[in-house]
Amino acid sequence: MAQSFAPRDTYSKLELSISCTNLKDLDHFSKSDPCVFLQHQVGREWVRLGRTEVIDNNLSPKFSTTFVVEYHFEDIQNLQFCVYDVDDKRRVDDVSKHDFIGSLECTLADIVSAGQEYTRTIRAQGKPRGKITIQSEEVQDAKMLVHMQLSASKLDKKDLFGKSDPFLEIAKAQEGGSFSVVYRSQPIMKTLNPRWPSFEVTAQKLCSGDLERTLKLTVWDWNRSGDHDFIGSCTTILRDICPERGGQVFSLELINPEKKRKRKYTNSGIISLNSVKTTQLHSFADYIKGGCQISLMVAVDFTASNGKPHLPSSLHYNTPYQENEYVQAIRSVASVLAPYDSDQMIPTFGFGARLPPNGEVSHCFPLNFNWQNPQVYGVQGILDSYRYTLSQVELYGPTNFSSILDKAIEYSSGSVSQQSQNYNILLIITDGVISDMSRTADRIVAASKLPLSVVIVGVGAADFSNMEVLDADDTPLKDKYGQVMSRDIVQFVPFREFQNKSGANFSLA
C-alpha cells in the first residue's frame, strides 16, 4: 500500500490462556493428568510452540502457563491444541509416552474473532473428548509507538577539508550483550550541529516493549565509501528520556572511548532529545474486540482477456487435477479475510461479461444472479457461485472497476457510530489492464473517506502497472478535481509472486 499511518512492521502480540472442561478420563484408578501442547503450521508441517504445565488428577484443568504469539491479521495462522494425559512425568515433552485425549485445530483469527473466549470441542478420531477454552489478550507493549526528534551540537570534526556529514544510529541491547540496529537516519551534510528529522518506531522494534532495555545512540560521519567514521556514542533507556514516562534526561554526552584517555577530553558532542513521546497504536485486534463488524465483498473479472474458459491457455480453465488461478486466489486470499466477516454472508459480484438471456454487458452483476440478495455463504459459496457463473455467461469486456467500486461505496456509506462500527473490505480478482483508470481513481479518492479497503489480486502475467498506480505506494491518487485521497485504501497483490508460498502462510503484505 502507499504511505502507512504506522510502521510496516506493526503487529499484535497475543497472550493465550487455556482451560479445559469435562475431559475424557483415560486413567483406570485415578483421573487424567492433562497437559496441552500448542503447535502452529509451517508449510505442511506442525511445529511445536510450547506446552502447559501438567495438572494432576483433573478433568477440568485451568493452566497457569500461557503462550505469547505474534498475530498478523493478514496471514492465515493455523494452530493445533493437543491435549494429553501425561503418564511419564520425567519425559513430559515426549508425547509418545502419554495417552492422547484429543485435539482442536483452528486459526488465530478464529480465536480473535470470537472475542474474549473461544470454546470448542476437542476430538479424537471424530469422537468428542471434552471442551477447550482459549482466552486471548493483547500484550500492550507490542503496540506502543515511539515518536522521536533528536539533534546534536558541537560534534567532533572528522573531515579534513570540511565539516562532518553526521547520521544517527539507534540500537537495542540483546540478551547476549550485543546490540542490533533498530533505526538509522539519513546523513545531514556538512554540519557539526545536525538536526535530524522526526521519526517514529514501534516500541516492539525499538526496545522489545521494555522501557528498561538499554539503547545505544551512535553518531557517525558518513562517507561515500561506506567506511564511516565513528564520532561518539552513549547509552540510555526509554523510560529515562520520555517525559510522559517520568523521564528527565534531555541531553546525553557522546563519548569516543579512544579519546577518553586524553587528559583534556570531555566529549565528542551533545545529543539533544528535543521530543520523545509515546502513543498507543491501536491494532486490528482492538477493533475486532471493540465490536467492529468486518464485511467482505468479492468481485471477479469475467472479461475476454482471460481467454476462452474451455481452452487450457485461459485463466478460467479448470481441470479435475488443477485449479485455475482464480480459484486458487479466491481460496487463498478470501480465506484470509473471510474469518473476520461475522455472519459469513459475502456479497459476490462479477464484471465484464455478457449475461443471459439477452447478452447484455454488465460491469457489476451478482454471481448468484439474485439482484435483490447477492450474498453467498463463506468461501465455498464464493467458489460455487463463481463456477456456476462461468458456465452461464460469455466473457466480454472491457475491464472496468468503477461500477464495482460504486457498489462498494454504496455498502460503505451507512452511518457509523461508536455503538455501530462497520468496516468493509472489497476483494477484486482480475487479470490485468483496466479501461476506466480515471473514473476508478475518482472512486478510490471518494472511498478513502469511508470505512472501506480494497484488495486487488492480479492473476496471470499481464501488465499490472496501473494496479501499482492505484496502490499509490509512491504518489497519492488525485481525482479529476485535484482532491487527494484522504488515506491509502488499496493493496495490490500480484498472485503469481505468492502462489508458490504455502496457503497457510499466504500474506497480503
Short mmCIF file of C-alpha atoms in Angstrom, two decimals:
data_model
loop_
_atom_site.label_atom_id
_atom_site.label_comp_id
_atom_site.label_asym_id
_atom_site.label_seq_id
_atom_site.Cartn_x
_atom_site.Cartn_y
_atom_site.Cartn_z
CA MET A 1 0.00 0.00 0.00
CA ALA A 2 1.02 3.64 -0.05
CA GLN A 3 2.35 5.52 2.96
CA SER A 4 1.19 3.90 6.14
CA PHE A 5 -0.02 5.71 9.22
CA ALA A 6 2.08 3.23 11.21
CA PRO A 7 5.35 1.40 10.55
CA ARG A 8 5.06 -1.61 8.29
CA ASP A 9 6.40 -3.99 10.94
CA THR A 10 3.45 -3.32 13.25
CA TYR A 11 1.78 -6.43 14.62
CA SER A 12 0.00 -7.58 17.73
CA LYS A 13 1.26 -9.94 20.39
CA LEU A 14 -1.42 -12.07 21.95
CA GLU A 15 -1.27 -13.98 25.20
CA LEU A 16 -3.30 -17.19 25.06
CA SER A 17 -4.64 -18.74 28.26
CA ILE A 18 -6.07 -22.25 28.20
CA SER A 19 -8.55 -24.22 30.24
CA CYS A 20 -10.46 -27.45 29.64
CA THR A 21 -13.69 -28.94 30.93
CA ASN A 22 -15.08 -32.47 31.11
CA LEU A 23 -12.07 -34.17 29.58
CA LYS A 24 -12.26 -37.86 28.83
CA ASP A 25 -10.79 -39.83 31.77
CA LEU A 26 -8.16 -42.24 30.44
CA ASP A 27 -6.82 -43.46 33.81
CA HIS A 28 -8.32 -46.54 35.45
CA PHE A 29 -7.65 -45.81 39.11
CA SER A 30 -7.46 -42.00 39.09
CA LYS A 31 -8.28 -39.05 36.90
CA SER A 32 -6.20 -37.99 33.91
CA ASP A 33 -3.15 -35.73 34.33
CA PRO A 34 -3.69 -33.33 31.40
CA CYS A 35 -1.18 -31.18 29.57
CA VAL A 36 -1.80 -29.08 26.42
CA PHE A 37 0.75 -28.87 23.62
CA LEU A 38 0.44 -25.93 21.19
CA GLN A 39 1.64 -26.28 17.59
CA HIS A 40 1.50 -23.98 14.57
CA GLN A 41 1.62 -24.92 10.91
CA VAL A 42 4.72 -24.11 8.88
CA GLY A 43 4.23 -25.24 5.31
CA ARG A 44 2.75 -28.71 5.63
CA GLU A 45 4.31 -29.49 8.98
CA TRP A 46 3.19 -28.85 12.54
CA VAL A 47 5.86 -27.19 14.68
CA ARG A 48 5.60 -27.16 18.45
CA LEU A 49 5.46 -23.75 20.14
CA GLY A 50 5.34 -25.00 23.71
CA ARG A 51 3.22 -26.72 26.34
CA THR A 52 1.43 -26.03 29.57
CA GLU A 53 2.30 -27.49 32.92
CA VAL A 54 0.86 -30.87 33.92
CA ILE A 55 -2.10 -30.75 36.30
CA ASP A 56 -2.56 -33.96 38.23
CA ASN A 57 -5.88 -35.72 38.52
CA ASN A 58 -8.07 -33.07 36.95
CA LEU A 59 -10.61 -33.37 34.15
CA SER A 60 -11.36 -29.62 34.11
CA PRO A 61 -7.90 -28.02 34.39
CA LYS A 62 -7.09 -24.31 34.28
CA PHE A 63 -3.49 -23.93 33.20
CA SER A 64 -1.28 -21.13 34.54
CA THR A 65 1.18 -21.42 31.66
CA THR A 66 0.29 -19.04 28.85
CA PHE A 67 1.51 -18.70 25.27
CA VAL A 68 2.53 -15.40 23.67
CA VAL A 69 2.17 -15.46 19.88
CA GLU A 70 2.58 -12.86 17.17
CA TYR A 71 -0.69 -12.03 15.47
CA HIS A 72 -0.59 -10.82 11.84
CA PHE A 73 -4.17 -10.32 10.75
CA GLU A 74 -3.25 -10.60 7.06
CA ASP A 75 -1.92 -14.16 7.47
CA ILE A 76 -3.69 -17.47 7.98
CA GLN A 77 -2.08 -18.77 11.18
CA ASN A 78 -3.15 -22.35 11.77
CA LEU A 79 -2.91 -23.62 15.33
CA GLN A 80 -3.34 -27.07 16.87
CA PHE A 81 -4.05 -27.65 20.56
CA CYS A 82 -3.30 -31.25 21.56
CA VAL A 83 -4.34 -32.50 25.00
CA TYR A 84 -2.52 -35.47 26.53
CA ASP A 85 -2.86 -37.48 29.71
CA VAL A 86 0.73 -37.48 30.95
CA ASP A 87 1.92 -40.88 32.11
CA ASP A 88 5.67 -40.26 32.44
CA LYS A 89 6.43 -37.05 34.38
CA ARG A 90 10.15 -37.44 33.69
CA ARG A 91 9.61 -37.23 29.92
CA VAL A 92 6.70 -34.84 29.60
CA ASP A 93 7.87 -33.50 26.21
CA ASP A 94 7.85 -36.97 24.64
CA VAL A 95 4.19 -37.32 23.67
CA SER A 96 4.72 -40.93 22.59
CA LYS A 97 4.86 -41.78 26.29
CA HIS A 98 1.40 -40.33 27.00
CA ASP A 99 -2.22 -41.08 26.19
CA PHE A 100 -3.81 -38.80 23.60
CA ILE A 101 -7.04 -37.26 24.86
CA GLY A 102 -7.99 -35.09 21.89
CA SER A 103 -7.15 -32.06 19.78
CA LEU A 104 -8.54 -28.91 18.20
CA GLU A 105 -7.39 -27.21 15.03
CA CYS A 106 -8.30 -23.58 14.37
CA THR A 107 -6.79 -20.32 13.16
CA LEU A 108 -5.60 -17.46 15.31
CA ALA A 109 -8.19 -15.35 13.52
CA ASP A 110 -10.92 -17.69 14.82
CA ILE A 111 -9.77 -17.05 18.39
CA VAL A 112 -9.54 -13.26 17.96
CA SER A 113 -12.89 -13.00 16.17
CA ALA A 114 -14.61 -14.92 18.99
CA GLY A 115 -13.91 -12.08 21.41
CA GLN A 116 -12.90 -12.86 24.97
CA GLU A 117 -13.30 -16.63 24.84
CA TYR A 118 -13.13 -19.30 22.17
CA THR A 119 -14.66 -22.62 23.30
CA ARG A 120 -14.77 -25.71 21.12
CA THR A 121 -14.95 -29.49 21.45
CA ILE A 122 -11.73 -31.45 21.30
CA ARG A 123 -11.93 -34.73 19.41
CA ALA A 124 -10.04 -37.96 18.89
CA GLN A 125 -10.90 -39.97 15.77
CA GLY A 126 -14.02 -37.81 15.42
CA LYS A 127 -15.30 -38.57 18.90
CA PRO A 128 -15.82 -35.74 21.43
CA ARG A 129 -13.38 -35.82 24.34
CA GLY A 130 -14.31 -32.65 26.25
CA LYS A 131 -14.13 -28.89 25.77
CA ILE A 132 -11.22 -26.48 25.47
CA THR A 133 -11.43 -22.73 26.05
CA ILE A 134 -8.81 -20.31 24.75
CA GLN A 135 -8.76 -16.75 26.05
CA SER A 136 -6.74 -14.14 24.18
CA GLU A 137 -5.40 -10.87 25.48
CA GLU A 138 -3.20 -8.47 23.61
CA VAL A 139 0.23 -7.76 25.04
CA GLN A 140 0.08 -4.00 25.46
CA ASP A 141 3.74 -3.07 24.97
CA ALA A 142 3.79 -4.57 21.48
CA LYS A 143 1.53 -1.81 20.15
CA MET A 144 3.12 1.36 21.52
CA LEU A 145 4.51 3.85 19.02
CA VAL A 146 7.51 6.00 19.95
CA HIS A 147 7.93 9.41 18.29
CA MET A 148 11.40 10.96 18.46
CA GLN A 149 13.17 14.08 17.22
CA LEU A 150 16.86 14.46 18.03
CA SER A 151 19.65 16.86 17.24
CA ALA A 152 23.33 17.14 18.10
CA SER A 153 25.73 20.01 18.74
CA LYS A 154 29.48 20.59 18.84
CA LEU A 155 30.31 17.29 17.15
CA ASP A 156 33.92 16.37 16.53
CA LYS A 157 35.12 17.36 13.08
CA LYS A 158 36.11 14.25 11.14
CA ASP A 159 36.63 15.54 7.59
CA LEU A 160 39.96 17.10 6.71
CA PHE A 161 38.68 19.75 4.28
CA GLY A 162 35.16 20.32 5.56
CA LYS A 163 32.66 19.66 8.29
CA SER A 164 31.29 16.23 9.12
CA ASP A 165 28.23 14.63 7.50
CA PRO A 166 26.66 13.11 10.64
CA PHE A 167 23.99 10.44 10.83
CA LEU A 168 22.41 8.73 13.84
CA GLU A 169 22.02 5.05 14.68
CA ILE A 170 19.92 3.62 17.50
CA ALA A 171 20.49 0.05 18.61
CA LYS A 172 18.92 -2.07 21.33
CA ALA A 173 20.70 -4.49 23.63
CA GLN A 174 20.21 -8.20 23.07
CA GLU A 175 20.34 -10.91 25.72
CA GLY A 176 23.94 -11.84 24.98
CA GLY A 177 25.14 -8.25 25.39
CA SER A 178 25.33 -7.42 21.69
CA PHE A 179 23.37 -4.59 20.07
CA SER A 180 21.19 -4.68 16.98
CA VAL A 181 20.42 -1.56 14.99
CA VAL A 182 16.74 -0.57 15.01
CA TYR A 183 16.94 2.87 13.41
CA ARG A 184 19.33 4.71 11.13
CA SER A 185 18.82 8.31 9.98
CA GLN A 186 19.91 9.93 6.74
CA PRO A 187 23.12 12.00 7.00
CA ILE A 188 22.92 15.75 7.39
CA MET A 189 25.62 17.11 5.14
CA LYS A 190 28.42 19.46 6.17
CA THR A 191 27.45 20.36 9.72
CA LEU A 192 28.64 19.83 13.26
CA ASN A 193 25.20 20.75 14.61
CA PRO A 194 22.73 18.45 12.83
CA ARG A 195 19.00 18.36 13.45
CA TRP A 196 17.65 15.04 12.22
CA PRO A 197 14.04 14.74 11.02
CA SER A 198 11.49 13.34 13.44
CA PHE A 199 10.70 9.65 13.11
CA GLU A 200 8.53 7.01 14.69
CA VAL A 201 9.18 3.39 15.54
CA THR A 202 7.21 0.75 17.38
CA ALA A 203 8.23 0.07 20.96
CA GLN A 204 8.47 -3.57 19.95
CA LYS A 205 11.18 -2.77 17.43
CA LEU A 206 12.90 -0.08 19.50
CA CYS A 207 13.17 -1.89 22.81
CA SER A 208 11.05 -5.06 22.57
CA GLY A 209 8.38 -3.21 24.55
CA ASP A 210 10.74 -3.00 27.54
CA LEU A 211 11.14 0.55 28.85
CA GLU A 212 14.25 -0.56 30.75
CA ARG A 213 16.03 -2.10 27.74
CA THR A 214 19.41 -0.46 27.10
CA LEU A 215 19.55 1.68 23.96
CA LYS A 216 22.79 2.80 22.33
CA LEU A 217 22.80 6.05 20.34
CA THR A 218 25.74 6.38 17.98
CA VAL A 219 26.69 9.25 15.68
CA TRP A 220 28.81 8.57 12.61
CA ASP A 221 30.41 10.76 9.97
CA TRP A 222 29.04 9.49 6.67
CA ASN A 223 31.49 8.61 3.90
CA ARG A 224 30.53 7.71 0.37
CA SER A 225 32.81 4.67 0.52
CA GLY A 226 30.69 3.20 3.30
CA ASP A 227 33.66 3.31 5.67
CA HIS A 228 32.03 5.73 8.09
CA ASP A 229 33.96 7.46 10.86
CA PHE A 230 32.87 6.93 14.44
CA ILE A 231 32.16 10.20 16.27
CA GLY A 232 30.75 9.02 19.57
CA SER A 233 28.05 7.04 21.37
CA CYS A 234 26.01 6.99 24.54
CA THR A 235 23.53 4.69 26.25
CA THR A 236 20.16 5.26 27.88
CA ILE A 237 16.74 3.65 28.38
CA LEU A 238 13.40 4.76 27.01
CA ARG A 239 11.94 5.44 30.44
CA ASP A 240 14.67 7.99 31.23
CA ILE A 241 14.29 10.01 28.04
CA CYS A 242 10.49 10.04 27.75
CA PRO A 243 8.96 12.80 29.92
CA GLU A 244 5.48 11.27 29.92
CA ARG A 245 7.03 8.12 31.40
CA GLY A 246 8.77 10.10 34.11
CA GLY A 247 11.98 10.69 32.22
CA GLN A 248 14.07 13.75 32.99
CA VAL A 249 17.05 13.25 30.66
CA PHE A 250 17.02 15.78 27.84
CA SER A 251 20.62 15.59 26.62
CA LEU A 252 23.41 13.00 26.51
CA GLU A 253 27.16 13.24 26.02
CA LEU A 254 28.64 11.39 23.06
CA ILE A 255 31.81 9.59 24.10
CA ASN A 256 34.62 8.24 21.95
CA PRO A 257 36.42 5.68 24.16
CA GLU A 258 39.73 6.14 22.30
CA LYS A 259 39.74 9.88 23.02
CA LYS A 260 38.56 9.42 26.59
CA ARG A 261 42.11 8.59 27.64
CA LYS A 262 43.24 12.11 26.75
CA ARG A 263 43.59 14.43 29.74
CA LYS A 264 41.50 17.35 28.45
CA TYR A 265 38.84 15.28 26.70
CA THR A 266 35.24 15.95 27.76
CA ASN A 267 33.04 14.58 24.98
CA SER A 268 32.64 14.35 21.22
CA GLY A 269 29.39 16.30 21.16
CA ILE A 270 25.99 16.51 22.78
CA ILE A 271 22.79 14.77 21.68
CA SER A 272 19.63 16.72 22.47
CA LEU A 273 16.40 14.80 22.93
CA ASN A 274 14.09 17.52 21.63
CA SER A 275 10.98 15.38 21.59
CA VAL A 276 10.36 11.85 22.82
CA LYS A 277 6.76 10.73 23.32
CA THR A 278 4.66 7.61 23.01
CA THR A 279 1.20 6.95 21.64
CA GLN A 280 -0.95 3.86 21.78
CA LEU A 281 -1.01 2.08 18.44
CA HIS A 282 -4.47 0.58 18.07
CA SER A 283 -4.33 -2.74 16.34
CA PHE A 284 -6.72 -4.77 14.24
CA ALA A 285 -7.42 -6.91 17.30
CA ASP A 286 -8.55 -3.80 19.20
CA TYR A 287 -11.19 -3.01 16.61
CA ILE A 288 -12.45 -6.59 16.40
CA LYS A 289 -12.71 -6.96 20.17
CA GLY A 290 -14.23 -3.48 20.43
CA GLY A 291 -17.22 -4.64 18.39
CA CYS A 292 -16.21 -3.52 14.90
CA GLN A 293 -18.01 -5.65 12.31
CA ILE A 294 -15.96 -6.62 9.24
CA SER A 295 -17.80 -7.23 5.97
CA LEU A 296 -16.14 -8.81 2.94
CA MET A 297 -17.18 -8.22 -0.68
CA VAL A 298 -15.72 -10.09 -3.67
CA ALA A 299 -15.60 -9.13 -7.35
CA VAL A 300 -14.32 -11.45 -10.13
CA ASP A 301 -13.12 -10.50 -13.62
CA PHE A 302 -15.09 -12.17 -16.45
CA THR A 303 -13.56 -10.24 -19.35
CA ALA A 304 -12.49 -11.86 -22.61
CA SER A 305 -8.82 -11.05 -21.98
CA ASN A 306 -8.79 -14.06 -19.64
CA GLY A 307 -9.17 -16.37 -22.64
CA LYS A 308 -11.99 -18.76 -23.52
CA PRO A 309 -12.69 -20.95 -20.47
CA HIS A 310 -12.61 -24.22 -22.44
CA LEU A 311 -9.05 -23.62 -23.64
CA PRO A 312 -6.08 -24.67 -21.47
CA SER A 313 -4.49 -21.25 -22.05
CA SER A 314 -7.40 -19.49 -20.30
CA LEU A 315 -7.01 -18.19 -16.76
CA HIS A 316 -10.54 -19.54 -16.16
CA TYR A 317 -9.66 -23.06 -17.41
CA ASN A 318 -10.28 -25.79 -14.85
CA THR A 319 -9.40 -29.47 -14.77
CA PRO A 320 -10.18 -32.08 -12.12
CA TYR A 321 -6.46 -32.12 -11.35
CA GLN A 322 -5.54 -28.42 -11.33
CA GLU A 323 -7.46 -25.42 -10.03
CA ASN A 324 -7.18 -22.27 -12.12
CA GLU A 325 -5.62 -19.10 -10.72
CA TYR A 326 -8.99 -17.53 -9.93
CA VAL A 327 -9.98 -20.49 -7.78
CA GLN A 328 -6.57 -20.52 -6.12
CA ALA A 329 -6.76 -16.77 -5.45
CA ILE A 330 -10.30 -16.99 -4.05
CA ARG A 331 -9.33 -19.90 -1.84
CA SER A 332 -6.07 -18.35 -0.63
CA VAL A 333 -6.94 -14.67 -0.23
CA ALA A 334 -10.62 -14.87 0.69
CA SER A 335 -9.71 -17.48 3.31
CA VAL A 336 -7.51 -14.84 4.97
CA LEU A 337 -10.28 -12.23 5.05
CA ALA A 338 -13.46 -14.27 5.47
CA PRO A 339 -12.97 -15.28 9.15
CA TYR A 340 -13.41 -11.63 10.15
CA ASP A 341 -16.83 -11.41 8.48
CA SER A 342 -19.09 -12.10 11.45
CA ASP A 343 -22.04 -13.65 9.59
CA GLN A 344 -20.02 -15.12 6.68
CA MET A 345 -22.63 -13.74 4.24
CA ILE A 346 -20.48 -12.30 1.47
CA PRO A 347 -21.82 -10.13 -1.40
CA THR A 348 -20.14 -11.55 -4.52
CA PHE A 349 -20.10 -9.91 -7.94
CA GLY A 350 -18.69 -10.31 -11.43
CA PHE A 351 -17.81 -7.74 -14.06
CA GLY A 352 -17.11 -7.60 -17.79
CA ALA A 353 -19.44 -10.38 -19.00
CA ARG A 354 -22.45 -10.73 -21.29
CA LEU A 355 -25.37 -12.04 -19.26
CA PRO A 356 -28.19 -14.36 -20.24
CA PRO A 357 -30.72 -14.25 -21.73
CA ASN A 358 -30.14 -11.11 -23.86
CA GLY A 359 -26.36 -10.83 -23.88
CA GLU A 360 -26.34 -7.50 -22.06
CA VAL A 361 -22.87 -6.47 -20.88
CA SER A 362 -22.62 -5.82 -17.16
CA HIS A 363 -19.76 -4.38 -15.13
CA CYS A 364 -21.36 -5.31 -11.82
CA PHE A 365 -23.66 -8.32 -11.52
CA PRO A 366 -24.30 -10.77 -8.66
CA LEU A 367 -22.63 -14.13 -9.15
CA ASN A 368 -25.71 -15.87 -7.77
CA PHE A 369 -27.86 -13.84 -10.22
CA ASN A 370 -30.02 -12.72 -7.30
CA TRP A 371 -30.15 -8.95 -7.79
CA GLN A 372 -32.05 -8.44 -4.53
CA ASN A 373 -29.66 -10.52 -2.42
CA PRO A 374 -26.16 -11.04 -3.91
CA GLN A 375 -24.81 -12.69 -0.75
CA VAL A 376 -23.36 -16.20 -0.60
CA TYR A 377 -22.18 -18.12 2.45
CA GLY A 378 -18.47 -18.36 3.11
CA VAL A 379 -15.54 -19.11 0.83
CA GLN A 380 -17.16 -22.26 -0.54
CA GLY A 381 -20.21 -20.21 -1.51
CA ILE A 382 -17.94 -17.85 -3.46
CA LEU A 383 -16.33 -20.76 -5.29
CA ASP A 384 -19.66 -22.43 -6.07
CA SER A 385 -21.19 -19.22 -7.46
CA TYR A 386 -18.03 -18.48 -9.46
CA ARG A 387 -18.12 -21.89 -11.13
CA TYR A 388 -21.85 -21.59 -11.87
CA THR A 389 -21.46 -18.12 -13.37
CA LEU A 390 -18.58 -19.29 -15.57
CA SER A 391 -20.95 -21.82 -17.17
CA GLN A 392 -23.67 -19.22 -17.77
CA VAL A 393 -22.00 -16.06 -19.12
CA GLU A 394 -19.96 -15.04 -22.14
CA LEU A 395 -16.64 -13.40 -21.33
CA TYR A 396 -16.57 -9.95 -22.86
CA GLY A 397 -15.21 -6.60 -21.63
CA PRO A 398 -13.80 -4.06 -21.20
CA THR A 399 -12.18 -4.28 -17.73
CA ASN A 400 -13.88 -1.58 -15.67
CA PHE A 401 -13.61 -1.20 -11.91
CA SER A 402 -15.71 1.92 -11.35
CA SER A 403 -19.09 0.16 -11.20
CA ILE A 404 -17.79 -2.37 -8.67
CA LEU A 405 -16.33 0.48 -6.60
CA ASP A 406 -19.67 2.29 -6.76
CA LYS A 407 -21.30 -0.80 -5.26
CA ALA A 408 -18.65 -0.96 -2.51
CA ILE A 409 -19.18 2.75 -1.76
CA GLU A 410 -22.91 2.09 -1.50
CA TYR A 411 -22.30 -0.69 1.03
CA SER A 412 -19.88 1.50 2.99
CA SER A 413 -21.94 4.69 3.14
CA GLY A 414 -24.18 3.74 6.05
CA SER A 415 -23.95 5.60 9.32
CA VAL A 416 -21.11 4.60 11.63
CA SER A 417 -21.09 5.36 15.35
CA GLN A 418 -19.29 4.17 18.45
CA GLN A 419 -22.19 1.79 19.02
CA SER A 420 -22.35 0.62 15.39
CA GLN A 421 -18.90 0.12 13.89
CA ASN A 422 -18.69 -1.42 10.43
CA TYR A 423 -15.74 -1.80 8.07
CA ASN A 424 -15.84 -3.18 4.53
CA ILE A 425 -13.15 -4.96 2.54
CA LEU A 426 -13.55 -5.28 -1.23
CA LEU A 427 -11.53 -8.08 -2.85
CA ILE A 428 -11.13 -7.67 -6.64
CA ILE A 429 -9.56 -10.53 -8.60
CA THR A 430 -8.56 -9.50 -12.13
CA ASP A 431 -6.25 -10.40 -14.98
CA GLY A 432 -4.82 -7.02 -15.88
CA VAL A 433 -5.17 -3.65 -17.56
CA ILE A 434 -8.26 -1.64 -16.67
CA SER A 435 -10.02 0.62 -19.17
CA ASP A 436 -11.54 3.21 -16.83
CA MET A 437 -8.45 4.33 -14.95
CA SER A 438 -9.58 7.93 -14.46
CA ARG A 439 -13.04 7.01 -13.15
CA THR A 440 -11.52 4.33 -10.94
CA ALA A 441 -9.13 6.87 -9.39
CA ASP A 442 -12.08 9.19 -8.76
CA ARG A 443 -13.97 6.43 -6.95
CA ILE A 444 -10.96 5.47 -4.83
CA VAL A 445 -10.41 9.07 -3.74
CA ALA A 446 -14.09 9.30 -2.79
CA ALA A 447 -13.97 5.95 -0.99
CA SER A 448 -10.89 6.97 1.02
CA LYS A 449 -13.18 8.91 3.36
CA LEU A 450 -15.29 5.80 4.05
CA PRO A 451 -14.74 2.67 6.20
CA LEU A 452 -13.53 0.70 3.18
CA SER A 453 -10.34 -1.01 1.99
CA VAL A 454 -9.71 -2.53 -1.44
CA VAL A 455 -7.52 -5.57 -2.06
CA ILE A 456 -6.72 -6.16 -5.75
CA VAL A 457 -5.29 -9.54 -6.68
CA GLY A 458 -3.74 -9.76 -10.12
CA VAL A 459 -3.77 -13.19 -11.77
CA GLY A 460 -1.88 -14.12 -14.90
CA ALA A 461 1.12 -12.34 -16.37
CA ALA A 462 -0.40 -9.14 -17.79
CA ASP A 463 0.89 -5.60 -17.33
CA PHE A 464 -0.11 -4.59 -13.80
CA SER A 465 1.46 -1.13 -13.86
CA ASN A 466 -1.94 0.55 -13.46
CA MET A 467 -2.57 -1.55 -10.36
CA GLU A 468 0.67 -0.26 -8.87
CA VAL A 469 -0.58 3.28 -9.54
CA LEU A 470 -3.82 2.50 -7.71
CA ASP A 471 -1.80 1.01 -4.86
CA ALA A 472 -0.25 4.51 -4.58
CA ASP A 473 2.98 3.45 -2.89
CA ASP A 474 4.84 6.47 -4.25
CA THR A 475 2.21 9.04 -5.20
CA PRO A 476 -1.23 9.53 -3.57
CA LEU A 477 -4.13 9.39 -6.02
CA LYS A 478 -5.94 12.56 -7.08
CA ASP A 479 -9.41 12.81 -8.59
CA LYS A 480 -10.36 14.93 -11.59
CA TYR A 481 -10.88 17.93 -9.30
CA GLY A 482 -7.40 17.66 -7.79
CA GLN A 483 -8.65 16.23 -4.49
CA VAL A 484 -6.02 13.98 -2.89
CA MET A 485 -7.04 10.69 -1.29
CA SER A 486 -7.61 11.02 2.47
CA ARG A 487 -5.78 7.77 3.22
CA ASP A 488 -4.40 4.79 1.41
CA ILE A 489 -7.09 2.14 0.97
CA VAL A 490 -5.71 -0.03 -1.85
CA GLN A 491 -3.41 -3.04 -1.61
CA PHE A 492 -2.32 -4.72 -4.85
CA VAL A 493 -1.12 -8.35 -4.78
CA PRO A 494 0.39 -9.99 -7.90
CA PHE A 495 -0.78 -13.51 -7.22
CA ARG A 496 1.96 -15.36 -9.09
CA GLU A 497 4.57 -13.88 -6.78
CA PHE A 498 2.83 -15.57 -3.87
CA GLN A 499 1.25 -18.75 -5.26
CA ASN A 500 4.33 -20.86 -4.54
CA LYS A 501 4.05 -20.00 -0.86
CA SER A 502 2.10 -22.31 1.40
CA GLY A 503 -1.54 -21.36 1.55
CA ALA A 504 -1.27 -21.38 5.31
CA ASN A 505 1.19 -18.56 5.16
CA PHE A 506 -0.23 -16.52 2.28
CA SER A 507 0.16 -12.85 3.10
CA LEU A 508 -1.33 -9.72 1.61
CA ALA A 509 1.58 -7.56 2.71
#
